[in-house]
Coordinates of C-alpha atoms in Angstrom, one line a residue:
Chain A
M183 CA 119.2 119.1 133.0
A184 CA 116.8 117.5 135.5
D185 CA 118.0 116.1 138.8
R186 CA 119.5 112.7 137.9
S187 CA 118.6 111.0 141.1
V188 CA 114.8 111.2 140.2
P189 CA 114.0 109.0 137.3
A190 CA 112.0 110.8 134.6
L191 CA 108.3 110.0 134.6
P192 CA 106.9 108.2 131.5
P193 CA 105.5 110.6 128.9
R194 CA 101.9 110.0 129.7
F195 CA 102.2 111.7 133.1
E196 CA 103.7 114.8 131.5
R197 CA 101.5 117.9 131.1
P198 CA 100.8 118.8 127.5
G199 CA 103.5 121.0 126.0
L200 CA 102.9 124.4 124.5
L201 CA 102.7 123.0 121.0
A202 CA 100.1 120.4 121.9
F203 CA 98.0 123.1 123.6
V204 CA 98.2 125.4 120.6
L205 CA 97.2 122.5 118.3
W206 CA 94.2 121.6 120.5
V207 CA 93.0 125.2 120.4
A208 CA 93.5 125.4 116.6
A209 CA 91.5 122.1 116.1
G210 CA 88.7 123.5 118.3
A211 CA 88.7 126.8 116.3
L212 CA 88.6 124.9 113.0
F213 CA 85.6 122.9 114.1
V214 CA 83.7 126.0 115.3
S215 CA 84.4 127.8 112.1
A216 CA 83.2 124.7 110.2
L217 CA 79.9 124.8 112.1
R218 CA 79.4 128.4 111.1
G219 CA 80.5 127.8 107.5
T220 CA 77.9 125.1 107.1
G221 CA 75.1 127.1 108.7
F222 CA 74.6 124.3 111.1
S223 CA 71.6 125.4 113.2
A224 CA 69.3 123.4 115.4
T225 CA 66.5 125.9 115.1
E226 CA 66.4 125.8 111.3
F227 CA 66.5 122.0 111.5
F228 CA 63.4 122.1 113.7
H229 CA 61.7 124.6 111.4
G230 CA 62.4 122.1 108.5
I231 CA 60.6 119.2 110.2
P232 CA 57.1 120.1 109.0
N233 CA 58.4 120.2 105.4
I234 CA 59.9 116.7 105.8
V235 CA 56.6 115.5 107.2
R236 CA 54.7 117.0 104.3
I237 CA 56.9 115.5 101.6
V238 CA 56.9 112.1 103.2
G239 CA 53.1 112.4 103.5
E240 CA 52.8 113.2 99.8
M241 CA 55.0 110.3 99.0
F242 CA 52.4 107.8 100.2
P243 CA 50.8 106.0 98.6
P244 CA 53.6 105.6 95.9
S245 CA 52.3 106.3 92.4
P246 CA 52.3 103.5 89.9
D247 CA 51.9 105.9 87.0
R248 CA 55.3 105.5 85.3
L249 CA 56.1 102.1 86.6
A250 CA 57.1 100.7 83.2
K251 CA 59.5 103.6 82.6
V252 CA 61.0 103.2 86.1
G253 CA 61.4 99.5 85.5
W254 CA 63.4 100.1 82.3
A255 CA 65.6 102.7 84.0
L256 CA 66.2 100.3 86.9
L257 CA 67.3 97.6 84.5
E258 CA 69.6 100.0 82.7
T259 CA 71.1 101.0 86.1
F260 CA 71.8 97.4 86.9
Q261 CA 73.3 96.8 83.4
M262 CA 75.6 99.7 84.0
A263 CA 76.7 98.3 87.3
L264 CA 77.2 94.8 85.9
V265 CA 79.2 95.8 82.8
G266 CA 81.2 98.5 84.6
T267 CA 82.2 96.1 87.4
A268 CA 83.0 93.2 85.0
A269 CA 85.2 95.4 82.9
G270 CA 86.8 97.0 85.9
V271 CA 87.6 93.6 87.5
A272 CA 89.0 92.3 84.3
L273 CA 91.3 95.3 83.7
S274 CA 92.3 95.6 87.4
L275 CA 93.8 92.1 87.5
P276 CA 96.8 92.8 85.2
L277 CA 97.2 96.2 86.8
A278 CA 97.2 94.6 90.3
I279 CA 99.9 92.1 89.3
L280 CA 102.1 95.0 88.2
A281 CA 101.3 96.7 91.5
T282 CA 102.3 93.6 93.6
R283 CA 105.8 94.1 94.9
H284 CA 107.1 90.5 94.4
L285 CA 105.3 89.9 91.1
T286 CA 106.0 93.1 89.2
P287 CA 108.5 92.7 86.4
H288 CA 110.2 96.0 87.3
P289 CA 110.0 98.7 90.1
V290 CA 109.0 101.2 87.4
F291 CA 105.9 99.2 86.6
Y292 CA 105.2 98.9 90.3
H293 CA 105.2 102.6 91.0
A294 CA 103.3 103.5 87.8
A295 CA 100.6 100.9 88.5
R296 CA 100.3 102.1 92.1
A297 CA 100.0 105.7 91.0
L298 CA 97.4 104.9 88.4
I299 CA 95.3 102.9 91.0
A300 CA 95.6 105.7 93.5
L301 CA 94.4 108.2 90.9
F302 CA 91.4 106.1 89.9
R303 CA 90.5 105.5 93.5
T304 CA 90.9 109.0 94.9
V305 CA 88.9 110.9 92.2
P306 CA 85.2 110.2 92.9
D307 CA 83.2 108.3 90.4
L308 CA 80.9 111.3 89.9
V309 CA 83.8 113.3 88.6
W310 CA 84.7 110.5 86.2
A311 CA 81.1 110.5 85.1
L312 CA 81.2 114.2 84.3
I313 CA 84.4 113.7 82.3
F314 CA 83.0 110.7 80.3
V315 CA 79.7 112.6 79.6
V316 CA 81.8 115.2 77.9
A317 CA 83.9 112.5 76.2
V318 CA 81.3 110.0 74.9
G319 CA 78.1 112.0 75.4
L320 CA 75.1 111.6 77.7
G321 CA 73.8 108.2 78.5
P322 CA 74.6 104.9 80.2
F323 CA 77.9 104.3 78.4
A324 CA 79.4 107.3 80.2
G325 CA 78.2 106.0 83.5
T326 CA 79.5 102.5 82.7
L327 CA 83.0 103.9 82.0
A328 CA 82.9 105.9 85.2
I329 CA 82.0 102.7 87.2
M330 CA 84.8 100.8 85.4
I331 CA 87.4 103.4 86.3
D332 CA 86.2 103.5 89.9
K333 CA 86.4 99.7 90.2
I334 CA 89.8 99.5 88.7
G335 CA 91.0 101.8 91.5
F336 CA 89.1 99.8 94.1
C337 CA 89.8 96.2 92.9
G338 CA 93.4 97.0 91.8
R339 CA 94.3 98.0 95.3
F340 CA 92.6 95.0 97.1
F341 CA 93.7 92.5 94.5
A342 CA 97.3 93.6 94.9
E343 CA 96.9 93.3 98.7
A344 CA 95.4 89.8 98.4
M345 CA 98.2 88.7 96.1
E346 CA 100.9 90.2 98.4
E347 CA 99.4 88.2 101.3
A348 CA 99.2 84.9 99.4
D349 CA 101.3 82.1 100.9
R350 CA 104.8 82.4 99.6
N351 CA 105.9 78.8 100.2
P352 CA 104.0 77.3 97.2
Q353 CA 105.3 80.1 95.0
E354 CA 108.8 79.2 96.0
A355 CA 108.1 75.5 95.3
L356 CA 106.9 76.5 91.8
R357 CA 110.0 78.6 91.2
A358 CA 112.1 75.6 92.3
I359 CA 110.2 73.5 89.7
G360 CA 111.3 75.9 87.0
A361 CA 108.0 77.6 86.4
G362 CA 108.1 81.1 84.9
R363 CA 106.6 84.2 86.5
V364 CA 103.2 83.8 84.7
S365 CA 102.9 80.1 85.7
V366 CA 103.7 81.0 89.3
I367 CA 100.9 83.6 89.3
A368 CA 98.4 81.3 87.6
A369 CA 99.1 78.2 89.7
A370 CA 100.0 79.5 93.1
V371 CA 99.2 83.2 93.6
L372 CA 95.7 83.3 92.0
P373 CA 94.4 80.1 93.8
A374 CA 95.5 81.5 97.1
A375 CA 94.1 85.0 96.5
L376 CA 90.9 83.9 94.8
P377 CA 88.5 83.9 97.8
S378 CA 89.5 87.4 98.7
M379 CA 89.3 88.5 95.1
V380 CA 85.8 87.1 94.6
N381 CA 84.8 88.9 97.8
T382 CA 86.2 92.2 96.5
S383 CA 84.5 91.8 93.1
L384 CA 81.1 91.1 94.6
F385 CA 81.4 94.0 97.0
S386 CA 82.3 96.1 94.0
L387 CA 79.1 95.0 92.2
E388 CA 77.1 96.1 95.3
K389 CA 78.9 99.4 95.5
A390 CA 78.5 99.9 91.7
T391 CA 74.8 99.4 91.9
R392 CA 74.4 102.1 94.5
S393 CA 76.7 104.5 92.7
S394 CA 75.1 103.9 89.3
V395 CA 71.9 105.4 90.8
V396 CA 73.6 108.6 91.6
L397 CA 75.4 108.8 88.2
G398 CA 72.1 109.5 86.5
L399 CA 72.1 112.9 88.2
V400 CA 74.9 114.1 85.9
G401 CA 73.3 112.5 82.9
A402 CA 75.4 109.4 82.8
G403 CA 72.4 107.0 82.4
G404 CA 70.4 105.0 84.8
I405 CA 67.5 105.7 87.2
G406 CA 69.0 108.8 88.8
I407 CA 67.7 111.1 86.2
E408 CA 64.1 109.8 86.7
L409 CA 64.4 110.5 90.5
Q410 CA 65.7 114.0 89.8
V411 CA 62.9 114.9 87.4
S412 CA 60.2 113.6 89.8
M413 CA 61.7 115.6 92.7
E414 CA 62.0 118.8 90.7
L415 CA 58.4 118.5 89.5
F416 CA 57.3 118.0 93.1
R417 CA 55.9 114.6 92.1
Y418 CA 56.8 113.0 95.4
A419 CA 54.5 110.0 95.0
E420 CA 56.4 109.1 91.8
A421 CA 59.7 109.8 93.6
S422 CA 58.8 107.3 96.3
T423 CA 58.1 104.6 93.7
I424 CA 61.6 105.2 92.3
I425 CA 63.2 105.1 95.8
I426 CA 61.5 101.9 96.6
A427 CA 62.6 100.4 93.3
I428 CA 66.2 101.4 94.0
F429 CA 66.0 99.9 97.5
A430 CA 64.7 96.6 96.1
L431 CA 67.5 96.5 93.5
V432 CA 70.2 97.2 96.0
I433 CA 68.9 94.6 98.4
A434 CA 68.5 92.0 95.6
V435 CA 72.1 92.5 94.4
E436 CA 73.3 92.2 98.0
R437 CA 71.4 89.0 98.6
F438 CA 72.7 87.6 95.3
S439 CA 76.3 88.4 96.1
A440 CA 75.9 86.9 99.6
W441 CA 74.6 83.7 98.1
L442 CA 77.3 83.6 95.5
R443 CA 80.0 84.2 98.1
R444 CA 78.7 81.3 100.2
R445 CA 78.8 79.1 97.1
M446 CA 82.2 80.0 95.8
I447 CA 84.3 80.3 99.0
Chain B
M193 CA 127.6 63.7 88.3
L194 CA 127.3 66.9 90.3
Q195 CA 130.5 68.7 91.2
I196 CA 130.5 71.5 93.7
V197 CA 133.7 73.4 93.9
D198 CA 134.5 75.9 96.7
L199 CA 131.0 77.1 97.1
N200 CA 130.3 80.1 99.4
K201 CA 127.2 81.9 100.5
R202 CA 127.4 84.9 102.7
F203 CA 124.5 86.7 104.4
G204 CA 126.1 90.0 105.4
T205 CA 129.2 89.1 107.3
T206 CA 128.2 85.6 108.2
A207 CA 129.1 82.7 106.0
A208 CA 126.2 80.3 105.8
V209 CA 128.1 78.0 103.4
D210 CA 131.8 78.3 103.7
G211 CA 134.1 76.8 101.0
V212 CA 132.1 73.6 100.3
S213 CA 133.5 71.2 97.7
I214 CA 131.8 67.9 97.1
D215 CA 131.0 65.4 94.3
I216 CA 127.7 63.7 94.2
A217 CA 127.5 60.6 91.9
E218 CA 124.6 60.0 89.6
G219 CA 122.0 57.8 91.3
A220 CA 123.5 58.2 94.8
M221 CA 121.4 58.7 98.0
V222 CA 123.2 61.2 100.2
G223 CA 122.2 62.4 103.6
I224 CA 123.3 65.8 104.8
I225 CA 123.3 66.1 108.6
G226 CA 124.1 68.9 111.0
R227 CA 122.6 71.3 113.4
S228 CA 120.1 74.0 112.5
G229 CA 122.1 76.8 110.9
A230 CA 124.9 74.5 109.8
G231 CA 124.3 75.5 106.1
K232 CA 122.5 72.3 104.9
S233 CA 119.4 74.1 103.7
T234 CA 121.4 76.9 102.0
L235 CA 123.6 74.4 100.2
L236 CA 120.5 72.5 98.8
R237 CA 118.8 75.8 97.8
M238 CA 122.0 76.9 96.0
I239 CA 122.0 73.7 93.9
N240 CA 118.5 74.4 92.8
R241 CA 119.4 78.1 92.6
L242 CA 116.6 79.3 94.9
A243 CA 119.6 80.9 96.5
D244 CA 122.4 82.4 94.5
P245 CA 125.9 81.5 95.5
S246 CA 128.2 84.3 96.6
S247 CA 131.1 82.5 94.9
G248 CA 132.1 79.0 93.7
R249 CA 130.9 76.6 91.0
I250 CA 128.2 74.0 90.7
L251 CA 129.0 71.7 87.8
A252 CA 126.4 69.4 86.2
G253 CA 128.4 67.7 83.4
D254 CA 130.0 70.7 81.7
V255 CA 127.2 73.2 82.7
D256 CA 128.0 75.7 85.4
V257 CA 124.7 75.8 87.3
A258 CA 125.8 78.8 89.3
S259 CA 125.8 81.1 86.3
L260 CA 122.6 79.9 84.6
K261 CA 119.9 82.5 83.7
G262 CA 116.4 82.6 82.2
A263 CA 115.2 79.6 80.2
A264 CA 118.4 77.6 80.9
L265 CA 118.0 78.1 84.6
R266 CA 114.3 77.0 84.5
K267 CA 115.4 73.9 82.5
W268 CA 118.0 73.1 85.2
R269 CA 115.4 73.5 88.0
A270 CA 113.0 71.2 86.2
Q271 CA 115.7 68.5 86.3
C272 CA 116.4 69.0 90.0
A273 CA 113.2 68.7 91.9
M274 CA 112.9 70.1 95.5
I275 CA 111.0 68.7 98.5
F276 CA 110.3 71.1 101.4
Q277 CA 109.8 70.7 105.1
Q278 CA 106.4 72.4 104.9
F279 CA 105.4 70.5 101.7
N280 CA 104.6 73.8 100.0
L281 CA 101.6 72.5 98.1
V282 CA 99.0 75.0 96.7
K283 CA 96.4 74.4 99.4
R284 CA 93.3 75.3 97.5
L285 CA 94.0 73.1 94.5
D286 CA 93.2 69.4 94.4
V287 CA 96.0 66.8 94.6
V288 CA 96.2 65.9 91.0
T289 CA 96.6 69.6 89.9
N290 CA 99.3 70.0 92.5
V291 CA 101.1 67.1 90.8
L292 CA 100.5 68.5 87.3
V293 CA 102.1 71.8 88.5
G294 CA 105.4 69.8 88.2
R295 CA 105.0 70.0 84.4
L296 CA 104.9 73.8 84.3
A297 CA 108.5 74.2 83.4
Y298 CA 107.9 72.3 80.1
R299 CA 104.9 74.2 79.0
S300 CA 104.2 77.3 76.9
L301 CA 102.7 80.4 78.3
V302 CA 99.0 80.3 77.4
P303 CA 98.1 76.7 78.6
S304 CA 100.0 77.5 81.8
L305 CA 98.0 80.6 82.3
L306 CA 94.7 78.7 81.9
M307 CA 96.0 75.7 83.9
Q308 CA 95.0 73.4 81.0
F309 CA 96.8 70.1 80.9
T310 CA 96.8 67.4 78.3
A311 CA 95.5 63.8 78.8
A312 CA 99.0 62.5 78.6
E313 CA 100.1 64.8 81.4
R314 CA 97.1 63.8 83.5
A315 CA 97.9 60.2 83.0
L316 CA 101.5 60.9 84.1
A317 CA 100.3 62.7 87.2
I318 CA 98.1 59.7 88.2
R319 CA 101.0 57.3 87.7
C320 CA 103.2 59.5 89.9
L321 CA 100.5 59.4 92.6
E322 CA 100.3 55.7 92.3
R323 CA 104.1 55.5 92.9
V324 CA 103.5 57.2 96.3
D325 CA 100.4 55.1 97.0
I326 CA 97.8 57.9 97.2
A327 CA 96.2 57.9 93.8
E328 CA 92.8 57.5 95.5
L329 CA 93.2 61.0 96.9
A330 CA 93.7 62.6 93.5
L331 CA 90.6 64.8 93.6
Q332 CA 90.7 65.9 97.2
R333 CA 91.8 69.4 98.0
A334 CA 95.5 69.5 99.2
D335 CA 94.7 71.2 102.5
T336 CA 92.4 68.3 103.6
L337 CA 95.4 65.9 103.7
S338 CA 97.5 64.9 106.6
G339 CA 101.2 66.1 106.7
G340 CA 102.5 62.7 105.6
Q341 CA 100.0 62.5 102.7
Q342 CA 100.9 66.1 101.7
Q343 CA 104.6 65.3 101.6
R344 CA 103.9 62.3 99.4
V345 CA 101.9 64.5 97.0
A346 CA 105.0 66.8 97.0
I347 CA 107.1 63.7 96.1
A348 CA 104.6 62.9 93.3
R349 CA 104.9 66.5 92.1
A350 CA 108.7 66.1 92.0
L351 CA 108.3 62.8 90.1
S352 CA 106.1 64.5 87.5
Q353 CA 109.0 66.8 86.7
Q354 CA 110.9 63.6 85.6
P355 CA 114.0 64.9 87.3
R356 CA 117.5 63.6 87.4
M357 CA 117.9 64.6 91.0
I358 CA 115.6 65.2 94.0
L359 CA 116.8 67.7 96.7
A360 CA 114.8 67.1 99.9
D361 CA 115.2 69.9 102.5
E362 CA 114.2 68.4 105.9
P363 CA 111.4 66.3 104.4
I364 CA 110.4 64.6 107.6
A365 CA 111.1 67.3 110.2
S366 CA 107.3 68.1 110.5
L367 CA 106.0 64.6 110.4
D368 CA 105.2 61.9 113.0
P369 CA 107.5 58.9 113.1
R370 CA 105.3 56.6 111.0
S371 CA 104.7 59.2 108.2
A372 CA 108.4 60.0 108.4
R373 CA 109.3 56.4 107.7
M374 CA 106.8 56.2 104.8
V375 CA 108.3 59.3 103.2
M376 CA 111.8 58.1 103.6
D377 CA 110.9 54.7 102.2
T378 CA 109.3 56.4 99.2
L379 CA 112.4 58.5 98.5
A380 CA 114.7 55.4 98.9
R381 CA 112.4 53.4 96.5
I382 CA 112.5 56.1 93.9
N383 CA 116.3 56.3 94.2
R384 CA 116.7 52.6 93.7
A385 CA 114.0 52.0 91.0
D386 CA 114.5 55.1 88.9
G387 CA 118.2 55.8 89.6
I388 CA 117.3 59.4 90.5
T389 CA 119.9 61.0 92.7
V390 CA 118.5 62.0 96.1
V391 CA 120.2 64.5 98.4
V392 CA 118.3 64.8 101.7
N393 CA 118.9 67.1 104.6
L394 CA 118.1 65.4 107.9
H395 CA 118.0 66.3 111.5
D396 CA 117.4 62.7 112.4
L397 CA 120.6 60.8 112.7
D398 CA 118.9 57.4 112.7
A399 CA 117.0 58.2 109.5
A400 CA 120.3 59.2 107.8
R401 CA 122.0 56.0 109.0
T402 CA 119.1 53.8 107.8
Y403 CA 118.5 55.3 104.4
C404 CA 121.7 56.8 103.2
K405 CA 124.8 55.0 102.0
R406 CA 126.7 58.2 102.2
I407 CA 126.4 60.7 104.9
V408 CA 127.8 64.3 104.8
G409 CA 128.1 66.2 108.1
M410 CA 128.1 70.0 108.1
R411 CA 129.0 72.4 110.8
G412 CA 129.4 76.2 110.6
G413 CA 128.9 76.1 106.8
K414 CA 131.8 73.6 106.3
I415 CA 131.8 69.9 105.6
V416 CA 133.3 68.1 108.6
F417 CA 132.3 64.5 107.8
D418 CA 131.9 62.6 104.6
G419 CA 131.6 58.8 104.6
T420 CA 129.5 55.7 105.0
P421 CA 127.2 55.3 108.1
D422 CA 129.6 52.8 109.8
L423 CA 132.3 55.5 109.8
L424 CA 129.9 57.8 111.7
D425 CA 131.1 56.9 115.3
A426 CA 130.8 58.9 118.5
A427 CA 133.8 61.0 117.7
A428 CA 132.4 61.9 114.2
V429 CA 129.0 62.8 115.7
R430 CA 130.8 65.1 118.2
T431 CA 132.6 66.8 115.4
I432 CA 129.3 67.5 113.6
Y433 CA 127.0 68.4 116.5
G434 CA 129.5 69.6 119.1
D435 CA 131.0 68.3 122.4
D436 CA 127.8 68.4 124.5
V437 CA 126.1 65.7 122.5
S438 CA 126.5 61.9 122.6
A439 CA 126.0 59.7 119.5
E440 CA 122.7 58.5 120.9
T441 CA 121.1 61.9 121.4
G442 CA 122.7 63.4 118.3
A443 CA 119.4 63.3 116.5
D444 CA 117.9 65.8 119.0
A445 CA 120.8 68.1 119.3
G446 CA 119.5 70.7 117.0
F447 CA 116.1 70.6 118.5
S448 CA 117.1 70.8 122.1
R449 CA 119.5 73.6 121.3
L450 CA 116.6 75.4 119.6
V451 CA 114.5 75.1 122.7
A452 CA 117.3 76.3 124.9
T453 CA 117.9 79.3 122.6
E454 CA 114.2 80.2 122.6
A455 CA 114.0 79.9 126.4
A456 CA 117.0 82.2 126.7
A457 CA 115.3 84.6 124.2
R458 CA 112.1 84.6 126.3
A459 CA 114.2 85.3 129.5
D460 CA 115.7 88.2 127.7
A461 CA 112.5 89.7 126.5
P462 CA 111.3 91.3 129.8
R463 CA 114.7 92.9 130.3
Q464 CA 114.6 94.4 126.8
L465 CA 111.1 95.8 127.6
A466 CA 112.5 97.3 130.8
N467 CA 115.2 99.1 128.9

């Protein structure tokens, strides 16, 4: 035991213990091994710069050769995002109600809904796309389903949070009126949670637009496949057209959702 | 008539309501007074069943309210409307929808879910708003209204339930004196004109004296006074609020005590941090 006449110093003045020291060394070693594992090398990066310059140089001016095809693929990409998000939002609403502690009919539903949402959220959408390509075949439907599942995970979580944070006083007033659970949700919980839920849904649409570009790479429809083909055939001017088109679409969707957000909230 | 028989509510080891028995006549206007924590609020909430009694009976006719469940409980709640200190309106909905919400107990699932109301229900809601003199605010959002206006919307919501009884839990504690008077006038008018029983919890002794023909005093979860305002003399007020309060300052007893408690809590806080 330490000398009782001297009060112990607060912990922050203490030297790191043996365990902390070992953990620090282990963390450092982990990082160094990760650097080696990824082949991270400044020299190779500098050697790569001329290649980057050459590719970017070949990208300009963008080629208008397959503009019509790119346009259709872009439209399909947006359609996937729109339908996938809408279906995801619609399905995540009931799931989120089950996953809200004070609204769920039974703890079993609560835990089941939370587990499902966690599963949908943690498995990346690209993996869902691979699964659905096998299940329903190549094409935009597989990508749409992948987006839907991903959005159920995303919206389910944030809808549940919004409903949990909704003002409880009006809900109590409604219970005092004799309203049933569904009425309380429709008349008090949803109005309070709506701004947050609209926000989440619009953000989902933006995210879905970006991810639906990538889903094409695994054959789940959309413009991704066009980009991949152009890059593999070294048609960089064509690739740049596609990249600019994607850029324009994502910006347009973001602008649209910002406008809608201002209007609705 | 509402008969409450030996009603108890315990939170852990403390008794919030301790063996309360009281009869409330149909069409009466009863004021319940007492300090914060005297059990007034818990008593009211048990009558509506927002709180479940630990033991005892609440009899409305031959129905034991304390044991109601499901649809029967919802039907009882529809008949006994509640008014809250914080109004408890749905802030983002407009005034008339907040009043229509009072009909939810009578409706089937799908129209409730879609928040669709019939023309007759809308007409009723407007009439209820007219009763509390704010029909012109019907389309405004609830959170744009002043406290006094919001409380009158809450009263209109209660009226749209077409209740037999209104339970008002500190309806004027968050309001300025003028709004408080309007709200109490409205409750008294409804009580007289419609014969709806009104039970109202009040901090304000003067309000209780002015508006209620019967006053019930609670202290420590028990009823310690029950009578007409003229029986509420200095001795009776001391019984309800404690020895440190005179009849004149009785109204502020709960409040000043609260301030004192908070000040003591603040004085304690640094010490707790030091430990």
